[in-house]
Short mmCIF file of C-alpha atoms in Angstrom, two decimals:
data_model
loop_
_atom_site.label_atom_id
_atom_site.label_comp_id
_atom_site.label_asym_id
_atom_site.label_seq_id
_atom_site.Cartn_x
_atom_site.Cartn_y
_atom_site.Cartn_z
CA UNK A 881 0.00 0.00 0.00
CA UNK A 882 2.71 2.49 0.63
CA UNK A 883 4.44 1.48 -2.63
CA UNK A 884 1.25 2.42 -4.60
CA UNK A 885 0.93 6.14 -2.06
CA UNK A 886 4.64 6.48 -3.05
CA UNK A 887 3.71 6.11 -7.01
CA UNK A 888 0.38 8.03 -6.79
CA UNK A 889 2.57 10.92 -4.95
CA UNK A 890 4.83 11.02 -7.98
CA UNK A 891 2.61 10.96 -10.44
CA UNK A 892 0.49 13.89 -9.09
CA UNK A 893 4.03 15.79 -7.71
CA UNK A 894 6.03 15.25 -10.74
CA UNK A 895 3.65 14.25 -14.00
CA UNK A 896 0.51 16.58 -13.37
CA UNK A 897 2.12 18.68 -11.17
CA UNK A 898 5.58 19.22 -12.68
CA UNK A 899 7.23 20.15 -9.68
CA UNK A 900 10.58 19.72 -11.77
CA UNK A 901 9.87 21.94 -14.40
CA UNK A 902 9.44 24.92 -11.94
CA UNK A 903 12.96 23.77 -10.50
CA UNK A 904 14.49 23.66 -13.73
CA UNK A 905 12.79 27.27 -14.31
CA UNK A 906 13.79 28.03 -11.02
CA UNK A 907 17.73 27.44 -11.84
CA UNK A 908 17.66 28.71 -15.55
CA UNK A 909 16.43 32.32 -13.89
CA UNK A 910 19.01 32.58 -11.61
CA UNK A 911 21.58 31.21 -13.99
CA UNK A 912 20.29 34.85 -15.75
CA UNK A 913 20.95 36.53 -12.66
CA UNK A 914 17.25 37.29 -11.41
CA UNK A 915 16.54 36.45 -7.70
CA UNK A 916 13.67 33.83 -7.97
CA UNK A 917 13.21 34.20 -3.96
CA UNK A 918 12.60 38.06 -4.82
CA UNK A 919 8.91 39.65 -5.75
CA UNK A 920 10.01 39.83 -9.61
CA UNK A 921 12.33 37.41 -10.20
CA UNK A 922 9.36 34.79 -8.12
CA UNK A 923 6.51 36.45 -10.05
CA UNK A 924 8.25 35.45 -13.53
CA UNK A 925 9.03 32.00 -12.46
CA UNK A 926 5.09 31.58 -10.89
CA UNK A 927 4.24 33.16 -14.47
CA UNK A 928 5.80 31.13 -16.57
CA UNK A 929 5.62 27.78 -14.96
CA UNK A 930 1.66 27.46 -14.59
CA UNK A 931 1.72 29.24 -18.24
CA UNK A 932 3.90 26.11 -19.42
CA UNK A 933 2.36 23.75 -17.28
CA UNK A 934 -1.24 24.75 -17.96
CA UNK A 935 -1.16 25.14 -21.19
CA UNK A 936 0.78 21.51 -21.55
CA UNK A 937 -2.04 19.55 -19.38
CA UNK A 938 -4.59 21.52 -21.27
CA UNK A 939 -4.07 20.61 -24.95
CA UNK A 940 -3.32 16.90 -24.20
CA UNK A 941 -6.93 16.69 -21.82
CA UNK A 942 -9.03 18.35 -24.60
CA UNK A 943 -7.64 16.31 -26.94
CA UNK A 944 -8.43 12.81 -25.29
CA UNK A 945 -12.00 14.89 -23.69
CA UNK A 946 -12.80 15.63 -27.42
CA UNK A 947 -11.92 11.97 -28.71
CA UNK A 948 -14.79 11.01 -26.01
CA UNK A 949 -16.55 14.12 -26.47
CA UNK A 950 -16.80 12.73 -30.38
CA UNK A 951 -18.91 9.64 -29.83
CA UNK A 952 -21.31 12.35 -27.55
CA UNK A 953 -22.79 14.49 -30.46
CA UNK A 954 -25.67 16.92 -30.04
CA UNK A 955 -27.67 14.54 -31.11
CA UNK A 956 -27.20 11.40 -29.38
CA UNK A 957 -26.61 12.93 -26.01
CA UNK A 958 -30.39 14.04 -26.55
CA UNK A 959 -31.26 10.61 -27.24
CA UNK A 960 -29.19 9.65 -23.80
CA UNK A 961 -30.87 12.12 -21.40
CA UNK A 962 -34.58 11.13 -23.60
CA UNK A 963 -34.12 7.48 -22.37
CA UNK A 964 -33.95 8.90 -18.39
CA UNK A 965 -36.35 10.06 -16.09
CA UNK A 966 -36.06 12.07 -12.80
CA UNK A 967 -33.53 12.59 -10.51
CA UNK A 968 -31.57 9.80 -12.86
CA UNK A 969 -31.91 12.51 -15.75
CA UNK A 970 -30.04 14.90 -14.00
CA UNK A 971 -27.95 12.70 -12.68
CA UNK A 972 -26.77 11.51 -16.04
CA UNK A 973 -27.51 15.53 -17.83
CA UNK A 974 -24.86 16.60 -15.40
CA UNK A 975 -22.58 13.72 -16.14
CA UNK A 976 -22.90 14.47 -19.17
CA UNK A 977 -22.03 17.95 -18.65
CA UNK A 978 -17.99 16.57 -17.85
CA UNK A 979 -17.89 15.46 -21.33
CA UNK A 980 -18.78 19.15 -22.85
CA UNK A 981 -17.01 22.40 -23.13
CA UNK A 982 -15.29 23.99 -20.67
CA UNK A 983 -17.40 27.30 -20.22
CA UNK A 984 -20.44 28.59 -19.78
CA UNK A 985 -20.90 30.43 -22.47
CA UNK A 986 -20.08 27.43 -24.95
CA UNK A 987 -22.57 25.18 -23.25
CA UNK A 988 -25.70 27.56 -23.65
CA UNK A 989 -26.10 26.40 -27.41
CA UNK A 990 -26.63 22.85 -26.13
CA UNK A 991 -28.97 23.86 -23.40
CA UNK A 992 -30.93 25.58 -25.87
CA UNK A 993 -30.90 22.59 -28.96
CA UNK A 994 -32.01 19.95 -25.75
CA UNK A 995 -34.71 22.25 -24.63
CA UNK A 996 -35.81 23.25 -27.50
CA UNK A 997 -35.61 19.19 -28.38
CA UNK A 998 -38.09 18.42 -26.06
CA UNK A 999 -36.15 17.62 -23.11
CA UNK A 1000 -37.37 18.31 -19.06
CA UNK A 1001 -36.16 21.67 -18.47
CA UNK A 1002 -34.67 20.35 -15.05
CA UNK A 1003 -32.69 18.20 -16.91
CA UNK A 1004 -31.37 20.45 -19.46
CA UNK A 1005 -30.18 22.94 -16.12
CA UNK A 1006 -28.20 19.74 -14.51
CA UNK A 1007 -26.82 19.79 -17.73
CA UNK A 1008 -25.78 24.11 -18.11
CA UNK A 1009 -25.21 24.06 -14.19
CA UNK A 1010 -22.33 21.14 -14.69
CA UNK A 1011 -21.03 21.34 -17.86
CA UNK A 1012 -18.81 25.07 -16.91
CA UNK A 1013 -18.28 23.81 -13.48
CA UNK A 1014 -17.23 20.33 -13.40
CA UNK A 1015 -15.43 18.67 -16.56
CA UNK A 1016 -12.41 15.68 -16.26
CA UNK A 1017 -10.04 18.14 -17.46
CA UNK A 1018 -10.65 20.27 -14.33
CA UNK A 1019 -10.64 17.58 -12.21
CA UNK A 1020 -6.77 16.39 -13.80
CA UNK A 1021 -5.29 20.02 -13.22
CA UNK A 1022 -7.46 20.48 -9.68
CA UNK A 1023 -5.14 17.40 -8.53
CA UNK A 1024 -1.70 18.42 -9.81
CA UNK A 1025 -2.34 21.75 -7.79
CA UNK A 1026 -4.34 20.67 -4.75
CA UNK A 1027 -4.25 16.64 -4.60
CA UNK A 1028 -6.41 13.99 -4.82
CA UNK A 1029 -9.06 14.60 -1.92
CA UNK A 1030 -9.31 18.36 -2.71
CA UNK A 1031 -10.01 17.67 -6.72
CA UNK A 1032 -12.56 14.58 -5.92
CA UNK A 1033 -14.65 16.80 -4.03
CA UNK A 1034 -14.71 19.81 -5.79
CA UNK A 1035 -16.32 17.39 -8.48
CA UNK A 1036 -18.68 15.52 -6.31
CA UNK A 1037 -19.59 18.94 -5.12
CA UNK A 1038 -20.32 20.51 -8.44
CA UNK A 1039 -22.20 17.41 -9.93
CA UNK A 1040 -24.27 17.79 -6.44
CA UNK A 1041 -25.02 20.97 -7.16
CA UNK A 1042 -26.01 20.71 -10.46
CA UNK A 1043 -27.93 17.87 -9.68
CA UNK A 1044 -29.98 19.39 -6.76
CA UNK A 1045 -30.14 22.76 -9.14
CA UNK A 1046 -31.86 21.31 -12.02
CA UNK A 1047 -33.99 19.01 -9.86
CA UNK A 1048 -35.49 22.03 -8.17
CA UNK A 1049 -36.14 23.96 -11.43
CA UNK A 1050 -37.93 20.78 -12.45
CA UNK A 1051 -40.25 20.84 -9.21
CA UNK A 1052 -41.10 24.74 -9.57
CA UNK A 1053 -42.61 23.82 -13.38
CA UNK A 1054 -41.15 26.66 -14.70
CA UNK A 1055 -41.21 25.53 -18.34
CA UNK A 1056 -43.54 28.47 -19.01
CA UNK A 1057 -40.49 31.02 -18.78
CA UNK A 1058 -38.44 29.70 -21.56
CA UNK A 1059 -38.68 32.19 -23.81
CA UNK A 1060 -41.00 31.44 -26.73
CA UNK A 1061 -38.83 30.96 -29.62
CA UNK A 1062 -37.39 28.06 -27.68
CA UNK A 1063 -40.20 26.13 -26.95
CA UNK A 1064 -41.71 26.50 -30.61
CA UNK A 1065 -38.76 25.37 -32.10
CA UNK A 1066 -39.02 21.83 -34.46
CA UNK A 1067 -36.98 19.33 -33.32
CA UNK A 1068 -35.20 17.89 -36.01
CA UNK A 1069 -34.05 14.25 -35.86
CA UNK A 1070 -30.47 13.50 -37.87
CA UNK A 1071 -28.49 10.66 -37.41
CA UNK A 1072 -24.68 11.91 -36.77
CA UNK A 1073 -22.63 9.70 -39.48
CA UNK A 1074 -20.79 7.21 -37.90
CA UNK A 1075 -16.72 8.75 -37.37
CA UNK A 1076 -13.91 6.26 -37.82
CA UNK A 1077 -10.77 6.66 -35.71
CA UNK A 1078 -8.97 8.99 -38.16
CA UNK A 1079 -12.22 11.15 -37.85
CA UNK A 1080 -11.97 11.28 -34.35
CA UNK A 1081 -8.55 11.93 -33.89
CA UNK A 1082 -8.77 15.12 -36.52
CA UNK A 1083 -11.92 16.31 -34.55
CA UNK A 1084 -10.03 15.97 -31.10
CA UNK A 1085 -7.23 18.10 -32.80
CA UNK A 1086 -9.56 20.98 -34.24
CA UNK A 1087 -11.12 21.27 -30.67
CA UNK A 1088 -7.58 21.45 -28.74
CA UNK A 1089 -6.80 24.17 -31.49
CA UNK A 1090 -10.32 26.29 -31.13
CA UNK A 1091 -10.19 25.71 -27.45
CA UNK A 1092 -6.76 27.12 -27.12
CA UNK A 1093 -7.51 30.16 -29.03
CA UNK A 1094 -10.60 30.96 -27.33
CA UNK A 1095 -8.83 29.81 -22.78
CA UNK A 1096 -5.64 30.78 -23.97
CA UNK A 1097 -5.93 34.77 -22.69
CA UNK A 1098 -7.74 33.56 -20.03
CA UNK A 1099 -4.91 31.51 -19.03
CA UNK A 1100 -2.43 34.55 -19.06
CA UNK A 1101 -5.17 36.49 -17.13
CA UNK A 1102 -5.57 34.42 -14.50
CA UNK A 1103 -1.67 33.24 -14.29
CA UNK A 1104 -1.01 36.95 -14.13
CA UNK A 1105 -3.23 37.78 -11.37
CA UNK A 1106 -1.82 34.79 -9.52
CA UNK A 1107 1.69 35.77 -10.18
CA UNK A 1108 0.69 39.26 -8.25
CA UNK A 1109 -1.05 37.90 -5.62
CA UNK A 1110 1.29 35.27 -4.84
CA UNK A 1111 4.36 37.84 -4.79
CA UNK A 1112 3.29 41.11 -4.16
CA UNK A 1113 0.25 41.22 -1.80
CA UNK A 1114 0.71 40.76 2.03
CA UNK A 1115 -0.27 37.64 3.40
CA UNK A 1116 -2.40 39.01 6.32
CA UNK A 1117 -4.39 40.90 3.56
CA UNK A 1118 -5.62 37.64 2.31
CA UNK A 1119 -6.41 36.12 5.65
CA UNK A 1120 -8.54 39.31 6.85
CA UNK A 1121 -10.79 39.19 3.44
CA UNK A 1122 -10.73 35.33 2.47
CA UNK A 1123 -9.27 33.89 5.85
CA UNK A 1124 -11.06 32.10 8.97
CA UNK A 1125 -11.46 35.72 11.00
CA UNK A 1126 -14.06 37.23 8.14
CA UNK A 1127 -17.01 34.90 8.52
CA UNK A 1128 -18.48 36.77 5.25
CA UNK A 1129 -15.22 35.35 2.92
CA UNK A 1130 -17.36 33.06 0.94
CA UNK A 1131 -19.98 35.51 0.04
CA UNK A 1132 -16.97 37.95 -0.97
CA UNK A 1133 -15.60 35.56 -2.78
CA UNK A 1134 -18.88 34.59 -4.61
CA UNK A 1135 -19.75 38.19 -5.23
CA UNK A 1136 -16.58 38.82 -6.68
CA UNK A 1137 -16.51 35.94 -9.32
CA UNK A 1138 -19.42 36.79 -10.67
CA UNK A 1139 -18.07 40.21 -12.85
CA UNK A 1140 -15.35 37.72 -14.06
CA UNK A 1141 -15.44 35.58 -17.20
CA UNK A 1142 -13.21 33.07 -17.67
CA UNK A 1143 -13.01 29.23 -17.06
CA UNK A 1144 -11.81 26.85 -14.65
CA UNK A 1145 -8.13 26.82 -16.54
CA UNK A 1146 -7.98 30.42 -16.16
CA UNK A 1147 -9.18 30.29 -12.53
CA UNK A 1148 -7.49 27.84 -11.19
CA UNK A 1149 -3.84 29.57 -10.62
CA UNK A 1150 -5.50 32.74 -8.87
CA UNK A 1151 -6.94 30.31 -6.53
CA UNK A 1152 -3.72 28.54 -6.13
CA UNK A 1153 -2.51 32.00 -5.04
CA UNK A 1154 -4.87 32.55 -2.96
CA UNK A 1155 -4.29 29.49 -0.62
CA UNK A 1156 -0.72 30.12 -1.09
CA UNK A 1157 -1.47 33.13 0.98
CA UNK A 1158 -3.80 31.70 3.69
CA UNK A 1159 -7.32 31.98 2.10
CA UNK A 1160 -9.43 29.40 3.21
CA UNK A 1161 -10.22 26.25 0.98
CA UNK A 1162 -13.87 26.94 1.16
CA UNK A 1163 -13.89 30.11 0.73
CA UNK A 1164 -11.56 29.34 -2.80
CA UNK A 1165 -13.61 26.90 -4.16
CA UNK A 1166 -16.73 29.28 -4.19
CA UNK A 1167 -15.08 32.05 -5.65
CA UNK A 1168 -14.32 29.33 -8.75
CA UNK A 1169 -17.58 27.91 -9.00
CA UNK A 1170 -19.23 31.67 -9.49
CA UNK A 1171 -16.39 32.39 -11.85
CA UNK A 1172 -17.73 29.51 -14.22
CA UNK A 1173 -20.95 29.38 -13.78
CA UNK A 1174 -22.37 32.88 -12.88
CA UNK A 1175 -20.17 34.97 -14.94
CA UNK A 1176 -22.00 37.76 -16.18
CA UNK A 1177 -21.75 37.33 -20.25
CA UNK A 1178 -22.85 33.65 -19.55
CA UNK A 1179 -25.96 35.51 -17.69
CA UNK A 1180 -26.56 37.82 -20.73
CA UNK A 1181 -26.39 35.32 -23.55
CA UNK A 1182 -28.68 32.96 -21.36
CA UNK A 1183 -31.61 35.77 -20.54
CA UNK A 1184 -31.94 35.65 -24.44
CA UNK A 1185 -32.78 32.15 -23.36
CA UNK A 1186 -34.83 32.27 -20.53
CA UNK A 1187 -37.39 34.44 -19.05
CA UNK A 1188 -36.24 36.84 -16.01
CA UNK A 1189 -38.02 34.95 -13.55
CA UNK A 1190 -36.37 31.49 -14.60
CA UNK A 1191 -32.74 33.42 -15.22
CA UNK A 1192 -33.31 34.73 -11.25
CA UNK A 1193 -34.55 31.39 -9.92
CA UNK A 1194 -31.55 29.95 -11.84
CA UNK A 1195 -28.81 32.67 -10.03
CA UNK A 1196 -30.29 32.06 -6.48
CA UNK A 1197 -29.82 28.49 -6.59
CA UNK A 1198 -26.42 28.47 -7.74
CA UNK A 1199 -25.15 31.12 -5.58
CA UNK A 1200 -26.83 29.61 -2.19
CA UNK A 1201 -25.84 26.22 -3.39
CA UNK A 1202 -22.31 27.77 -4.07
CA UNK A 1203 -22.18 29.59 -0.80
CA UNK A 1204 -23.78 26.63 1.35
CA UNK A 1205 -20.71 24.81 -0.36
CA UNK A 1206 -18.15 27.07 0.78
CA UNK A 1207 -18.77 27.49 3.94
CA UNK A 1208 -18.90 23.54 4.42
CA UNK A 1209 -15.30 23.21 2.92
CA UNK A 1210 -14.19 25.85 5.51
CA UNK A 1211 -16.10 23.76 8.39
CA UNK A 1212 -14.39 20.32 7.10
CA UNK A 1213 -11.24 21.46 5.43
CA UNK A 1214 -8.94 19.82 7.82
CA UNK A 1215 -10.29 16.58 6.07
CA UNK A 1216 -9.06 17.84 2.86
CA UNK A 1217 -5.32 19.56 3.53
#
């Protein structure tokens, strides 16, 4: 058993991780002559390690996500959820949410072809509530950063969430605020030709390229932002905002990711930071959930979607979900560090 802890340890140290690329960034700065201990000389090795290993963990998970991703088409995914009813249905919509792309605004055009498709509109908000949250890629990079236990529940939480979300859209019948346009719409019914491996394999390398494009700044963005807080603000500014003495940290932290746009790639090193500096787990994860899920140009393109009463029903749940969430990783994080 210790043999396998020792292997697992190295995988997610070394292989995810890639605690020896920042040590060999580490030496080829000061072989330049910057101090990597200092605020700048640290700040350009934080930057360009996550950049390099980000970016690297990045294009080889989309790649094998968009292999799987190719035998989920619009289409058949419809016919998936169709063949499930109830809690199940969200259960599997936000499953099937891992498998999709990795923002919010991306997965609004397949909430919109399942509604519109006939689907439960519970089960189509498992599906938009886990799809920008929760996705295997994030849950590979969440364990090179945090480990195991940390990553594992931030997905478990999310598909919770999601699940509970869309379940209680389903029980307030709210089908009536889906804006018209939605509900009218034909359903079409077209088999997706069958892909052979060659297929696949160019698909998977088309998404890695549009998908870089599009997280890429995002990426910088958030690597950036890390790179300052990790460097150049004071620790005991962190713990008085985000830490254990301001019992209002998670709702800060909500509040604030919700102006942000970005995905869990471009999120995750500012929350690295962040516990770097002694903000609390809970408090962390919140502030990453609202940044994928409740960002505001996700909110915009779905009102087009929805009706303002659905949209707010929609915000409250995720944020007190979110919030409820956070506060419960603060209570319990000693089983998680």
């Amino acid at each position: 058993m210790e043999g396998l802890r020792s292997i697992w340890l190295f995988i997610q140290d070394q292989v995810l991780g890639m605690k020896w690329l920042n040590q060999l960034i580490g030496n080829g700065l000061s072989w330049i002559g910057l101090d990597v201990s200092g605020r700048i000389g640290g700040s350009i090795q934080f930057f360009i390690y996550d950049v390099t290993k980000i970016v690297v963990l990045l294009c080889a998970l989309i790649f094998m996500i968009s292999y799987i991703q190719s035998y989920f088409p619009p289409e058949r995914s419809r016919k998936i959820l169709g063949r499930f009813h109830g809690i199940g249905a969200n259960a599997v919509a936000a499953l099937l949410g891992t498998v999709t792309p990795f923002c919010s605004c991306s997965s609004i055009p397949l909430f919109i072809g399942f509604t519109s498709a006939g689907l439960p509109l519970g089960v189509t908000f498992s599906f938009l509530i886990s799809s920008p949250m929760v996705d295997l890629g994030s849950l590979v990079l969440l364990m090179s950063i945090f480990g195991t236990k940390i990553a594992i529940a931030y997905v478990v939480i999310g598909l919770a969430i999601a699940i509970v979300g869309g379940t209680l859209i389903e029980k307030f019948h709210m089908e009536k605020y889906v804006e018209d346009f939605i509900r009218q719409a034909q359903s079409v019914d077209i088999d997706s030709p069958e892909l052979t491996r060659k297929d696949r394999i160019q698909f998977a390398k088309e998404q890695v390229v549009e998908t870089f494009k599009k997280v890429f700044p995002y990426i910088l963005v958030g690597v950036g932002i890390g790179a300052v807080i990790h460097n150049w603000i004071p620790e005991h500014w962190i713990e008085q905002i985000l830490g254990s003495s301001n019992p209002f940290g998670v709702i800060f932290a909500t509040l604030a990711g919700v102006p942000m746009y970005a995905d869990i790639f471009g999120t995750i090193p500012v929350a690295e930071a962040l516990l770097s500096k002694g903000a609390q787990l809970g408090t962390i994860l919140a502030f990453m959930m609202a940044v994928t899920t409740l960002s505001v140009p996700s909110i915009i393109m779905l009102k087009k979607a929805v009706k303002p009463k659905l949209l707010g029903v929609f915000i409250g749940i995720c944020t007190v979900g979110i919030t409820i969430v956070g506060y419960l990783f603060n209570v319990f994080h000693g089983l998680f560090i």
